[in-house]
Short mmCIF file of C-alpha atoms and ligand atoms in Angstrom, two decimals:
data_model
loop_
_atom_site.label_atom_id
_atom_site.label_comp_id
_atom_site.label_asym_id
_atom_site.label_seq_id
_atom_site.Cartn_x
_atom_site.Cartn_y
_atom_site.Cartn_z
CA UNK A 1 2.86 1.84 -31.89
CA UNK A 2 5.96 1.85 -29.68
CA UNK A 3 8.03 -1.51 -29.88
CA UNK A 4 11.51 -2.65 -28.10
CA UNK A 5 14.26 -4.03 -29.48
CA UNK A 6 15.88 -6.25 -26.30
CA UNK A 7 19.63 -8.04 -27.58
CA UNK A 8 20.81 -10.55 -25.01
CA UNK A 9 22.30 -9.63 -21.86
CA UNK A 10 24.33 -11.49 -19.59
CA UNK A 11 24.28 -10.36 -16.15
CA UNK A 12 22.60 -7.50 -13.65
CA UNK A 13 23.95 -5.67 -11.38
CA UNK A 14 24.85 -2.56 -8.74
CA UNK A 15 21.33 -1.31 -6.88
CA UNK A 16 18.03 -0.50 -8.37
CA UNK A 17 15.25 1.44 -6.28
CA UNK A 18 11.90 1.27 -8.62
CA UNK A 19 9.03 3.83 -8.66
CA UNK A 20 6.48 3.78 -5.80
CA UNK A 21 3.93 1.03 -5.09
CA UNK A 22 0.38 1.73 -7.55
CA UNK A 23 -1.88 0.36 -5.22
CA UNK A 24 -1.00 2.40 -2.46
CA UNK A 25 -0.48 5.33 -4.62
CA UNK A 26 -4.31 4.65 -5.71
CA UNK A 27 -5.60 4.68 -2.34
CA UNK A 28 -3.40 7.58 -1.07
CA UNK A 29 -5.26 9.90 -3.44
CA UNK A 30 -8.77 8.54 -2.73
CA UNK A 31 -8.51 8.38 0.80
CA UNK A 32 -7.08 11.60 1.21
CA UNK A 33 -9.26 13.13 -0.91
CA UNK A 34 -12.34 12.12 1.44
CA UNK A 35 -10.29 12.70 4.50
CA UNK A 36 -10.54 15.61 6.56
CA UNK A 37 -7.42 18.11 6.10
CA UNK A 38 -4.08 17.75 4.50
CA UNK A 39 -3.04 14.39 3.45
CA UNK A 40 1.40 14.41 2.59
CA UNK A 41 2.29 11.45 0.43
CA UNK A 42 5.59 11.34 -0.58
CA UNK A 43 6.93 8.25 -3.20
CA UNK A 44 3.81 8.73 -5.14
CA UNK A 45 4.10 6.52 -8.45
CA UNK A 46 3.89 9.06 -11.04
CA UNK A 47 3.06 6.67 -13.51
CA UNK A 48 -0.11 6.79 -15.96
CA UNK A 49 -2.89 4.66 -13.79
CA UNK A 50 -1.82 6.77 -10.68
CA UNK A 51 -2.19 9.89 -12.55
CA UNK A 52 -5.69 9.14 -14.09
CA UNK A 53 -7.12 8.88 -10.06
CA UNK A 54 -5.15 12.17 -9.10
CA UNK A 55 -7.05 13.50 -12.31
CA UNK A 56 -10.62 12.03 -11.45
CA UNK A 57 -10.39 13.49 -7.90
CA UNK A 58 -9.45 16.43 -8.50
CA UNK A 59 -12.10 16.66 -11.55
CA UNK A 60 -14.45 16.11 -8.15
CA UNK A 61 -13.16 19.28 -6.69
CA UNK A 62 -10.37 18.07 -4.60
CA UNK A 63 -7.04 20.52 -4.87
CA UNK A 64 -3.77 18.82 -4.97
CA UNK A 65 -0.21 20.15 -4.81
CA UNK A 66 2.49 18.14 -6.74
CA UNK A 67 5.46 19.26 -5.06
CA UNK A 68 7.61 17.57 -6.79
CA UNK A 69 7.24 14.30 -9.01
CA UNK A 70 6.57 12.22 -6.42
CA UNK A 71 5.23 14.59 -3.72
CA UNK A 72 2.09 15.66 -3.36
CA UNK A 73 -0.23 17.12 -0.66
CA UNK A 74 -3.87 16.44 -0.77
CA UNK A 75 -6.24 18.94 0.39
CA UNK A 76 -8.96 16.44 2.08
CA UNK A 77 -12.82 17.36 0.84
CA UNK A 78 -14.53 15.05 3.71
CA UNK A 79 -16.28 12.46 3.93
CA UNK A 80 -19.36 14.52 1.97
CA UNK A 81 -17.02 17.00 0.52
CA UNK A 82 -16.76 15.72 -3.25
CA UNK A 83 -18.15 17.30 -6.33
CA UNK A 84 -20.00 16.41 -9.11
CA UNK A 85 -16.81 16.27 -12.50
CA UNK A 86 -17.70 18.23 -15.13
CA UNK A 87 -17.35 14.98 -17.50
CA UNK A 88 -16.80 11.27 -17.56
CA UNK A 89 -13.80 10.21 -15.43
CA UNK A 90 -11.53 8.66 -17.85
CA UNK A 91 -9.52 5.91 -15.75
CA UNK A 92 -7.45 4.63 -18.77
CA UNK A 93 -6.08 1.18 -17.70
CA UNK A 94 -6.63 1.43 -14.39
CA UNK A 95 -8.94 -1.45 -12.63
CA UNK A 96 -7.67 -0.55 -9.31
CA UNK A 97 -9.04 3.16 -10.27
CA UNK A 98 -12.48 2.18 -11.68
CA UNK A 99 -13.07 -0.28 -8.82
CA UNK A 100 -12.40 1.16 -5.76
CA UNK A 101 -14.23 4.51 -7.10
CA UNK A 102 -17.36 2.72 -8.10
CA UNK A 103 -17.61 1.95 -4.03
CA UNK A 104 -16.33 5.13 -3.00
CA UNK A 105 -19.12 7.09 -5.51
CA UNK A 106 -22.06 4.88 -4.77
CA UNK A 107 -22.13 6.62 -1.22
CA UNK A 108 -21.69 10.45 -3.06
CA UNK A 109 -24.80 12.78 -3.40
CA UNK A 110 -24.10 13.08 -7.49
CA UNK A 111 -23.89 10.98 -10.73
CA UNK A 112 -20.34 9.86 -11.93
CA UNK A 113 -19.90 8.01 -15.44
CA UNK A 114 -16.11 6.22 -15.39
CA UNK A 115 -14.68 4.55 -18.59
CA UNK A 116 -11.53 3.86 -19.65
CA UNK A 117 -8.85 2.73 -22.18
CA UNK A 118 -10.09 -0.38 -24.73
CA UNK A 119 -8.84 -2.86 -21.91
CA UNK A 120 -9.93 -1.57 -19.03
CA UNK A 121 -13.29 -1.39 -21.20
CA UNK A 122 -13.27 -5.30 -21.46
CA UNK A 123 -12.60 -6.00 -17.61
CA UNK A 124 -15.29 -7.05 -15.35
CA UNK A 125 -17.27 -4.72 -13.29
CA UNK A 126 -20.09 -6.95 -12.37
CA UNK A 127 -17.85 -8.49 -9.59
CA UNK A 128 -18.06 -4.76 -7.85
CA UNK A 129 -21.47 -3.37 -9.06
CA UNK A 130 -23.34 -6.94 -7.67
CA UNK A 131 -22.45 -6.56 -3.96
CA UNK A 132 -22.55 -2.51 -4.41
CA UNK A 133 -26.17 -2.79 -5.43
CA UNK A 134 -27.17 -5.29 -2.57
CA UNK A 135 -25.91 -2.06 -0.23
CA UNK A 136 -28.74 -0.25 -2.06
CA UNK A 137 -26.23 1.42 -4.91
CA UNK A 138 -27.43 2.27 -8.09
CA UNK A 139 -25.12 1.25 -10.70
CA UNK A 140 -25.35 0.99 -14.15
CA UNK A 141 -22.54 -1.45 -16.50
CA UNK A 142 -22.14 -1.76 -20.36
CA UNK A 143 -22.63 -5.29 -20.73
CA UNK A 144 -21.20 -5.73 -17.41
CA UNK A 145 -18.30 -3.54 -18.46
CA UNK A 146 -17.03 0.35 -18.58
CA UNK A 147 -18.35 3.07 -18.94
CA UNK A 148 -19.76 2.44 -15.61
CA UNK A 149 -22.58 4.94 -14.45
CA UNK A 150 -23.13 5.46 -10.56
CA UNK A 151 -26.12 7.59 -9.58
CA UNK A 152 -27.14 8.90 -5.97
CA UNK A 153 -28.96 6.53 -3.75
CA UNK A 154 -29.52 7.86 -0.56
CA UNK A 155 -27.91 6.25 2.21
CA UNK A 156 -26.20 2.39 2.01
CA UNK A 157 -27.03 -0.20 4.00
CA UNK A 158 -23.71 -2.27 5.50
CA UNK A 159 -23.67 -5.68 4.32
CA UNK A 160 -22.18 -8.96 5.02
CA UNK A 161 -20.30 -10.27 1.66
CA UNK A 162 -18.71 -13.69 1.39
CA UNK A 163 -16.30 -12.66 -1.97
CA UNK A 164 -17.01 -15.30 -4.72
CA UNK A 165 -12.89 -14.49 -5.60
CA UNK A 166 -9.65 -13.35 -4.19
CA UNK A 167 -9.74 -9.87 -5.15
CA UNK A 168 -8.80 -6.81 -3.10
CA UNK A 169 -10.05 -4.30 -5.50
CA UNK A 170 -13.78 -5.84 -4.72
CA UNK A 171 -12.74 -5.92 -1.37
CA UNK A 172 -11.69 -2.56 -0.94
CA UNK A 173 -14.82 -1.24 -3.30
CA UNK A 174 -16.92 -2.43 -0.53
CA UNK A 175 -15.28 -1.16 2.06
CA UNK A 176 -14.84 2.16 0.72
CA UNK A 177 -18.52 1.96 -0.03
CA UNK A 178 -19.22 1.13 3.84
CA UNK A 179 -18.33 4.01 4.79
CA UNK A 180 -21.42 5.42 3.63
CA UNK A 181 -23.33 2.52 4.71
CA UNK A 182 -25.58 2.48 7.99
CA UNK A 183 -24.43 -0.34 10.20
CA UNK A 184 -21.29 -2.81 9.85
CA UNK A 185 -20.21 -3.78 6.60
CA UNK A 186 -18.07 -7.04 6.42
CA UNK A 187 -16.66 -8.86 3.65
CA UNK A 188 -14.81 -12.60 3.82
CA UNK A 189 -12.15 -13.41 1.34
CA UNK A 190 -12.05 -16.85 -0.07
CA UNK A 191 -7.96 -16.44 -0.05
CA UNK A 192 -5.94 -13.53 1.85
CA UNK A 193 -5.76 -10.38 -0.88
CA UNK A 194 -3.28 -7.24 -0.42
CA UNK A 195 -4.79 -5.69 2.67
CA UNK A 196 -3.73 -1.90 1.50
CA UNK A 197 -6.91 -0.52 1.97
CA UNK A 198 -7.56 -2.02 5.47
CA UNK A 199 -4.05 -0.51 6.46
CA UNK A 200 -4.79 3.03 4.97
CA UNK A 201 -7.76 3.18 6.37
CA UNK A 202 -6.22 2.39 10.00
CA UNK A 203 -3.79 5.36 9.11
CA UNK A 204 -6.76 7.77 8.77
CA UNK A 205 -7.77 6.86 12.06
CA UNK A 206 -10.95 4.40 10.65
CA UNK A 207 -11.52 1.74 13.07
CA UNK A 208 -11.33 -1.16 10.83
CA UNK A 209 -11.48 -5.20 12.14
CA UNK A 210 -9.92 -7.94 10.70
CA UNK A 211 -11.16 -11.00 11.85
CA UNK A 212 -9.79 -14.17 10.23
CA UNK A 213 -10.45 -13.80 6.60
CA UNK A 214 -13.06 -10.99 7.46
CA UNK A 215 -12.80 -7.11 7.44
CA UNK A 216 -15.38 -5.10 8.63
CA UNK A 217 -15.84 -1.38 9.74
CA UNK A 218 -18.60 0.84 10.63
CA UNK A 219 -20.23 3.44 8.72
CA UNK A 220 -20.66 7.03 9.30
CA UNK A 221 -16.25 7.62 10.42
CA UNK A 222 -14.41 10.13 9.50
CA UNK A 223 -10.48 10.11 7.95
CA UNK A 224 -8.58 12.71 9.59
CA UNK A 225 -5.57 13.69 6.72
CA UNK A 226 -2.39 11.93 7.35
CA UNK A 227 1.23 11.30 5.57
CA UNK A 228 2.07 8.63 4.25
CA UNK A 229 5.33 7.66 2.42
CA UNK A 230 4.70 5.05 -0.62
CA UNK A 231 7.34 1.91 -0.85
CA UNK A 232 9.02 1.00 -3.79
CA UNK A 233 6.55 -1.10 -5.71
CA UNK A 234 7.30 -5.18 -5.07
CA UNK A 235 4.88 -5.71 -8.29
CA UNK A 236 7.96 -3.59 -10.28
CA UNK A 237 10.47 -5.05 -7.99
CA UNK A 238 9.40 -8.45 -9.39
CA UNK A 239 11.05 -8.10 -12.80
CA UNK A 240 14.19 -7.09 -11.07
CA UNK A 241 13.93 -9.74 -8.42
CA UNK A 242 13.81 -12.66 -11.05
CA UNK A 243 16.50 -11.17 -13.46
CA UNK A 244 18.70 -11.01 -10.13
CA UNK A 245 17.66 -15.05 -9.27
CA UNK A 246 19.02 -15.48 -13.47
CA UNK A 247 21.85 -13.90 -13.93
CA UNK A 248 22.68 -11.77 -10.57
CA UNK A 249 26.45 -10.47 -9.86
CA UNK A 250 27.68 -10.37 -6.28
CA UNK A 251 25.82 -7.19 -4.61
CA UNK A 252 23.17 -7.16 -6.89
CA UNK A 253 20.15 -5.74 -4.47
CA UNK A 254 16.41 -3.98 -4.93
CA UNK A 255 16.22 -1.33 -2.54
CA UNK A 256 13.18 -0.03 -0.22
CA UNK A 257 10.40 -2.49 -1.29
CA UNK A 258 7.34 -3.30 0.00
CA UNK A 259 7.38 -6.76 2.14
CA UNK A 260 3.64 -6.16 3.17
CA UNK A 261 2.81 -9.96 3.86
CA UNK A 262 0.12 -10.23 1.53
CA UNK A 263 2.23 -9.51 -1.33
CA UNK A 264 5.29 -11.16 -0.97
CA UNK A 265 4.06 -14.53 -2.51
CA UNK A 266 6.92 -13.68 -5.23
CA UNK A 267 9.55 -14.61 -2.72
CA UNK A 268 8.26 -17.45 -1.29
CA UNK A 269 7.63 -19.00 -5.15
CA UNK A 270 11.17 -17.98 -5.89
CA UNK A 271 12.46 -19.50 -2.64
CA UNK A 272 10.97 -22.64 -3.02
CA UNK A 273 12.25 -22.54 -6.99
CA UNK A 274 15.74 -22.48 -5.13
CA UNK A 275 16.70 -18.99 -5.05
CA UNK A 276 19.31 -17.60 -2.76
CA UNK A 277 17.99 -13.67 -1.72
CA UNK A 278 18.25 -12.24 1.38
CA UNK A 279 16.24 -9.79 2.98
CA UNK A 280 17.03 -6.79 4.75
CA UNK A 281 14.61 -5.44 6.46
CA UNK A 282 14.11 -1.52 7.01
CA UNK A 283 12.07 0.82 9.07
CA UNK A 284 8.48 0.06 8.03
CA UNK A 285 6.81 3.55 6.23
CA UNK A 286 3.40 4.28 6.73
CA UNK A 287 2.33 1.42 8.19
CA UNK A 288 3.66 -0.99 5.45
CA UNK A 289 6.94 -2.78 6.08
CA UNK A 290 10.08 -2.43 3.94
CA UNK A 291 13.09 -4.10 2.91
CA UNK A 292 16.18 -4.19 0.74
CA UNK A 293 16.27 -7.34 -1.73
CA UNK A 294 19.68 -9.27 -2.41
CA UNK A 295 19.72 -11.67 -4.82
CA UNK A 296 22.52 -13.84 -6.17
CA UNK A 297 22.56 -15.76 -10.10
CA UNK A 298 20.72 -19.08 -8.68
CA UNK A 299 20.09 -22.35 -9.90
CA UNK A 300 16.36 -22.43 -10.59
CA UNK A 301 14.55 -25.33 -10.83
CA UNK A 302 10.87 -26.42 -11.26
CA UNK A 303 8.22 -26.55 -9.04
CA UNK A 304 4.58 -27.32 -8.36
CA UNK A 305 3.33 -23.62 -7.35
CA UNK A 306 0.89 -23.99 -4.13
CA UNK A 307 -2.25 -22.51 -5.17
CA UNK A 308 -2.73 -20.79 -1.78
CA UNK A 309 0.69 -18.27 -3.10
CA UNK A 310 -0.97 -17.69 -6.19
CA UNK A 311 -3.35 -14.41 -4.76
CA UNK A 312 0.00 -13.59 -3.03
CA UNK A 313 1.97 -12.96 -6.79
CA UNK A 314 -0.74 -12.28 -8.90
CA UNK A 315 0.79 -9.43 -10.35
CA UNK A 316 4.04 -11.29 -10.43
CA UNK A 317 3.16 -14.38 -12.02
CA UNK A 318 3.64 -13.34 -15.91
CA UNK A 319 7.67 -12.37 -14.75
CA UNK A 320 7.61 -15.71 -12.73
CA UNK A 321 6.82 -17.98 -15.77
CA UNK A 322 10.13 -16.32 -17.20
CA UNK A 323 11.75 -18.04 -14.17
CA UNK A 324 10.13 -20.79 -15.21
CA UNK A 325 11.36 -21.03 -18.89
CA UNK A 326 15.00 -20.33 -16.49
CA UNK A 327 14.26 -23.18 -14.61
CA UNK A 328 15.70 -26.73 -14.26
CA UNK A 329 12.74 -28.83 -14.96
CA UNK A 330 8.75 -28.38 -15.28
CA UNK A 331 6.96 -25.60 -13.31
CA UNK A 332 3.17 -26.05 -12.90
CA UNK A 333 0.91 -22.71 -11.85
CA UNK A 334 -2.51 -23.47 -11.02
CA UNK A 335 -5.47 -21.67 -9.46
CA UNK A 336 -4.64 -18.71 -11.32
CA UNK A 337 -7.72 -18.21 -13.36
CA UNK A 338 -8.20 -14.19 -12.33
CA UNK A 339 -4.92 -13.88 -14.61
CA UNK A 340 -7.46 -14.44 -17.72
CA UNK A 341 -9.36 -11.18 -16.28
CA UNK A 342 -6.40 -8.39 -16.01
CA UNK A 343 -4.98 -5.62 -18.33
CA UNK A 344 -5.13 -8.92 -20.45
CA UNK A 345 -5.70 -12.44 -20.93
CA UNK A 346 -2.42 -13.05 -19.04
CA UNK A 347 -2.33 -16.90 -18.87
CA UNK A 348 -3.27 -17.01 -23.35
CA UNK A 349 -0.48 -13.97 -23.55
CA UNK A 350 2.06 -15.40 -22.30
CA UNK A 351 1.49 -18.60 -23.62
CA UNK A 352 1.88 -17.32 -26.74
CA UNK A 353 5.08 -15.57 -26.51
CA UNK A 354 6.49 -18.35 -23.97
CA UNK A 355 5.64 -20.36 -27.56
CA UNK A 356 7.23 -17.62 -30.02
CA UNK A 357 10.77 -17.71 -27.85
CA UNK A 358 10.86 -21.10 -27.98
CA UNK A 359 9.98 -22.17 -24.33
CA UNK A 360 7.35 -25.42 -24.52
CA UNK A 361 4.64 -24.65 -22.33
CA UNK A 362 0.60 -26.13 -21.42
CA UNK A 363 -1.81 -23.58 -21.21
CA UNK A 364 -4.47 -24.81 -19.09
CA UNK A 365 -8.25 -23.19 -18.15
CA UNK A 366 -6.63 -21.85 -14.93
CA UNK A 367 -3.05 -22.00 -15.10
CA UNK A 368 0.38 -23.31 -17.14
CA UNK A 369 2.66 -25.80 -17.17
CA UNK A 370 6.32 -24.41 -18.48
CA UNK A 371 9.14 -26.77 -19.10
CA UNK A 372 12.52 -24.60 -18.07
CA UNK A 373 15.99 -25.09 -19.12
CA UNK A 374 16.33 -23.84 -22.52
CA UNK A 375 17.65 -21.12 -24.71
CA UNK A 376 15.41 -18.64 -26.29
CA UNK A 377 15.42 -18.34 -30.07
CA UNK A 378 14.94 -14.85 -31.70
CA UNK A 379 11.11 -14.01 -32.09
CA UNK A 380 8.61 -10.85 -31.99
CA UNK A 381 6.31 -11.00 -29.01
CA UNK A 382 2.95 -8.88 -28.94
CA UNK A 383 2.42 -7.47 -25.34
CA UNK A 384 -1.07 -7.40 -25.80
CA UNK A 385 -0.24 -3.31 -24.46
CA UNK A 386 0.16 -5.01 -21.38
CA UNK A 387 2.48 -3.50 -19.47
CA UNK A 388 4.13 -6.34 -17.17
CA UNK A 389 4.20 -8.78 -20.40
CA UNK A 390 6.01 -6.30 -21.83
CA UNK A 391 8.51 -6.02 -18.74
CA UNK A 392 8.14 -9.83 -18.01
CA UNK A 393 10.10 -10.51 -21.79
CA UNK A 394 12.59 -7.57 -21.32
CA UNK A 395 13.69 -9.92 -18.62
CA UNK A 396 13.95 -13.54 -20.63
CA UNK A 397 16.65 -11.63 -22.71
CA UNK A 398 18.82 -13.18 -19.90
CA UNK A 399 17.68 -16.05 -21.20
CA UNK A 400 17.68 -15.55 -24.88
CA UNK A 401 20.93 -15.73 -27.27
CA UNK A 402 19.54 -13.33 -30.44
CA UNK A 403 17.91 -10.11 -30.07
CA UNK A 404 13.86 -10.23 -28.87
CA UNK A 405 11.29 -7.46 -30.33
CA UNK A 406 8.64 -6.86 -27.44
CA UNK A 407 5.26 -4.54 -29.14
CA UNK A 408 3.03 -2.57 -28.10
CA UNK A 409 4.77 -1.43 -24.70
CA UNK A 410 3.45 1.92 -24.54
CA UNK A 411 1.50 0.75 -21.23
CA UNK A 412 4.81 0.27 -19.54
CA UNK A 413 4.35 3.71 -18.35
CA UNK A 414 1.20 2.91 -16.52
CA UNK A 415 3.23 1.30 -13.64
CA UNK A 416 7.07 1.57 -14.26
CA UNK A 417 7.98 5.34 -15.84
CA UNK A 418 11.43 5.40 -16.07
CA UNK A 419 12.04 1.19 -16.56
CA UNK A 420 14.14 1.17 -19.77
CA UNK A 421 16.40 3.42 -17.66
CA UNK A 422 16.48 1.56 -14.91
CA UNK A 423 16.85 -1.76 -16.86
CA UNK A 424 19.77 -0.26 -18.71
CA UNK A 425 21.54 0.66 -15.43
CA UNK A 426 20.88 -2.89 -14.43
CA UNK A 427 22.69 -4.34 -17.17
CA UNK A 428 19.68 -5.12 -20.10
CA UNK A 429 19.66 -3.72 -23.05
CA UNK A 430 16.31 -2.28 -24.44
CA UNK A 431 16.03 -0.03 -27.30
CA UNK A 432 13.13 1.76 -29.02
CA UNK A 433 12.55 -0.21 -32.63
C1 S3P B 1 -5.09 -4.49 -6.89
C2 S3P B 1 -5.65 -5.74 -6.78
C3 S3P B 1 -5.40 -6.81 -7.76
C4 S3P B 1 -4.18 -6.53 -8.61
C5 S3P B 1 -4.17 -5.12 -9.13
C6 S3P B 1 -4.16 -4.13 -7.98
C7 S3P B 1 -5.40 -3.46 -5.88
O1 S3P B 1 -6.52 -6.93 -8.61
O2 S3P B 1 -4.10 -7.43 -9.71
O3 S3P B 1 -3.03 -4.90 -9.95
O4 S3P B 1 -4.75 -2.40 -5.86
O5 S3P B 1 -6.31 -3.70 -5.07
P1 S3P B 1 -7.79 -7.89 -8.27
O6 S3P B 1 -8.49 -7.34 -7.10
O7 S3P B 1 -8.63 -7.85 -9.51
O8 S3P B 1 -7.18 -9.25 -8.03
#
C-alpha cells in the first residue's frame, strides 16, 4: 500500500497550473467517439479514471491517437459506429465512466458488461439503470451495483425525468441515452449540476435546450467531430485554492481553471468564509470559461454553508472542511448527503481523520459541523483510497505542527498525476513512507 509522510509546511507559493478537468476529459472521449470524424482534444487529464474510458472506447473499436500526454485525436465511429469489446469494460474508480456509458450503451446494437475497482463496485447504479429502463433499456445491476450488464433493446423511447437528486452523471446518462431515443427526452434537476455534457454536446453541433432546471434534446442527431481544449481541473484546483486562502504568499495564483458556473460553488463558500482571491478571467476554451486564481493567506472564519452551494462544490467539500478546521469559529455543511455515496463515505471519512488530527467535529446524517481554529496534532489518517481525502489532508499540514501520515493514496493518480510534484513546488512537503 502506498502511504505519505506530510511534515508541516508554512506557506505556498509562485504559480501552479493542475492537470486537465476529468469530467470533461470523460465526455471528450465518449462524445467523440460517437461523433462523426476527427475529434482534437488537447489538455486531456491523463490520469487513471480518464484513461480507463479512453480504454473502454477504444475496446469498442474506436482508434485514438495520443499525441502526446495530453493530446489526443479521436477517430469518431458515429452515432451507430461502436463495437461489441472483446471483454468486460473495466472502469476502475470511475463513476463518471460507468454512468454516463450505461446511457450511452443502452442505445448500442450489442451487450456490454462494465465493473470496476472494489469502490466503484459499492456505488449506486440504480439511480441510472431506473430511468434507463423506463426508456425501454435493458439493464442488469449486482445488487444494484457493478458489474453492470447492458443488453440491446431496440430503439428508446425519450422520456420526461424529474431527477430524485442533484447529480449530473444521471443527468448526462440520460441524455446520452436520448440520443437513441425516439422523441424528446427531458430531465429536471432538483438543484443546478455541472452542465458539461449539455455544453459538449452543443459543441458537436446537438441541438440541446435548457429550460429552467430542464434539459432536453431530440433523438436521432448526429455529433459532427470537433476540438476541444480541456481546462485545468477546478475539482484539483480546490486543494490549491484553500492552501492559498491558509497560508498564501503575495503572488500566489492557480492558473487556467475552469470557472464554468456550475462548479465554482468552491469560491463562493470560500468568499463568504472571508477569503481574499481574485479572479482573472481568460479567453473561455471550448465553450467553458477560464480564469487565473489569486489568492492571498486570509483570515478564515466559520460559516453556515447554504445548501443551494453544496451541488456547486461537491467535489470540493472534503478540502473545504480543511478550511474549516482553518477557520475562526464553527462551520456547518448541510444537504450534502450524496457525499456518503462517492469514491467513499466522504462525510464518515473525514470525520474520522478531522477526529485523528485533532479538529472537533459533528458528523451528522447529511452533513458536519467543524469547529476551526486549532492546531493539528500528529496522527495517521486512512484515505479510505480516496483520492481527494488523501489530497484534502496533504493540505491541513498548513495547519498541523508534527508530521501527518496520509494511507492508502494510490488513487491520487486517478485525478491529479503529477500532485506530489506540484505540491512540492508549491511549498508542501509530501514524501513516500
Ligand atoms: C461528475 C458528477 C458528480 C461528481 C463526479 C463527476 C460528472 O457526480 O461528483 O466527480 O462528471 O458528471 P454525481 O453525479 O454522482 O453527483
Amino acid at each position: 500500500m502506498k502511504n505519505w509522510r506530510v511534515d508541516p509546511a508554512g506557506q505556498v507559493a509562485g504559480r501552479v497550473r493542475v492537470p486537465g478537468d476529468k469530467s470533461i476529459s470523460h465526455r471528450s472521449v465518449m462524445l467523440g467517439g460517437i461523433a462523426e470524424g476527427r475529434t482534437e482534444v488537447t489538455g486531456f487529464l491523463a490520469g487513471a479514471d480518464c484513461l480507463a474510458t479512453l480504454s473502454a472506447f477504444q475496446k469498442m473499436g474506436v482508434p485514438v491517437d495520443r499525441l502526446d500526454e495530453t493530446s489526443l485525436v479521436v477517430h469518431g465511429r458515429g452515432l451507430h459506429g461502436l463495437g461489441a469489446p472483446s471483454e468486460v469494460l473495466d472502469m476502475g474508480n470511475a463513476g463518471t465512466a460507468i454512468r454516463l456509458s450505461m446511457g450511452l450503451l443502452s442505445g448500442q446494437r450489442f451487450e456490454t458488461t462494465l465493473t470496476g475497482d472494489a469502490s466503484l463496485r459499492s456505488r449506486p447504479m440504480e439511480r441510472v439503470a431506473a430511468p434507463l429502463r423506463q426508456m425501454g433499456a435493458r439493464i442488469d445491476t449486482t445488487d444494484g451495483k457493478p458489474p453492470v450488464t447492458v443488453r440491446p433493446a431496440g430503439r428508446l423511447q425519450g422520456i420526461d425525468y424529474p431527477l430524485p437528486m442533484a447529480s449530473a452523471q444521471v443527468k448526462s446518462a440520460i441524455l446520452l441515452a436520448g440520443l437513441y431515443a425516439e422523441g424528446r427526452t427531458a430531465v429536471t434537476e432538483p438543484a443546478p449540476t455541472r452542465d458539461h455534457t449539455e455544453r459538449m454536446l452543443r459543441g458537436f453541433g446537438v441541438e440541446v435546450q435548457t429550460d429552467g432546471a430542464t434539459a432536453s434534446l431530440v433523438g436521432g442527431q448526429k455529433l459532427q467531430g470537433t476540438r476541444i481544449a480541456v481546462p485545468g481541473d477546478i475539482s484539483s484546483a480546490a486543494f490549491f485554492l484553500v492552501a492559498g486562502c491558509l497560508a498564501g504568499a503575495d503572488g500566489f495564483v492557480v492558473e487556467n481553471v475552469g470557472i464554468n458556473p456550475t462548479r465554482t460553488g468552491i469560491l463562493d463558500i470560500l468568499k463568504l468564509m472571508g477569503a481574499d482571491l481574485t479572479i482573472h478571467e481568460r479567453a473561455a476554451q471550448g465553450g467553458e470559461p477560464v480564469a487565473d486564481i489569486e489568492l492571498r493567506r486570509s483570515s478564515l472564519k466559520g460559516i453556515a454553508v447554504p445548501p443551494e452551494l453544496v451541488p456547486l462544490a461537491i467535489d470540493e467539500l472534503p478540502v473545504l472542511f480543511i478550511a474549516a478546521a482553518g477557520a475562526e469559529g464553527e462551520t456547518l455543511f448541510t444537504g450534502a448527503a450524496e457525499l456518503r455515496v462517492k469514491e467513499s463515505d466522504r462525510l464518515a471519512v473525514m470525520a474520522e481523520g478531522l477526529t485523528r488530527v485533532g479538529v472537533p467535529n459533528e458528523l451528522r446524517p447529511d452533513g458536519i459541523r467543524i469547529e476551526g481554529g486549532h492546531r493539528l496534532r500528529a496522527a495517521t489518517i486512512d484515505s479510505h483510497s480516496d483520492h481527494r481525502i488523501a489530497m484534502s489532508f496533504a493540505v491541513a499540514s498548513l495547519l498541523a505542527d508534527a508530521p501527518l501520515t496520509i494511507r492508502d493514496v494510490e488513487n491520487v493518480a486517478t485525478s491529479f498525476p503529477g500532485f506530489t510534484a506540484t505540491a512540492g513546488a508549491a511549498g508542501l512537503h509530501i514524501a513516500d513512507a
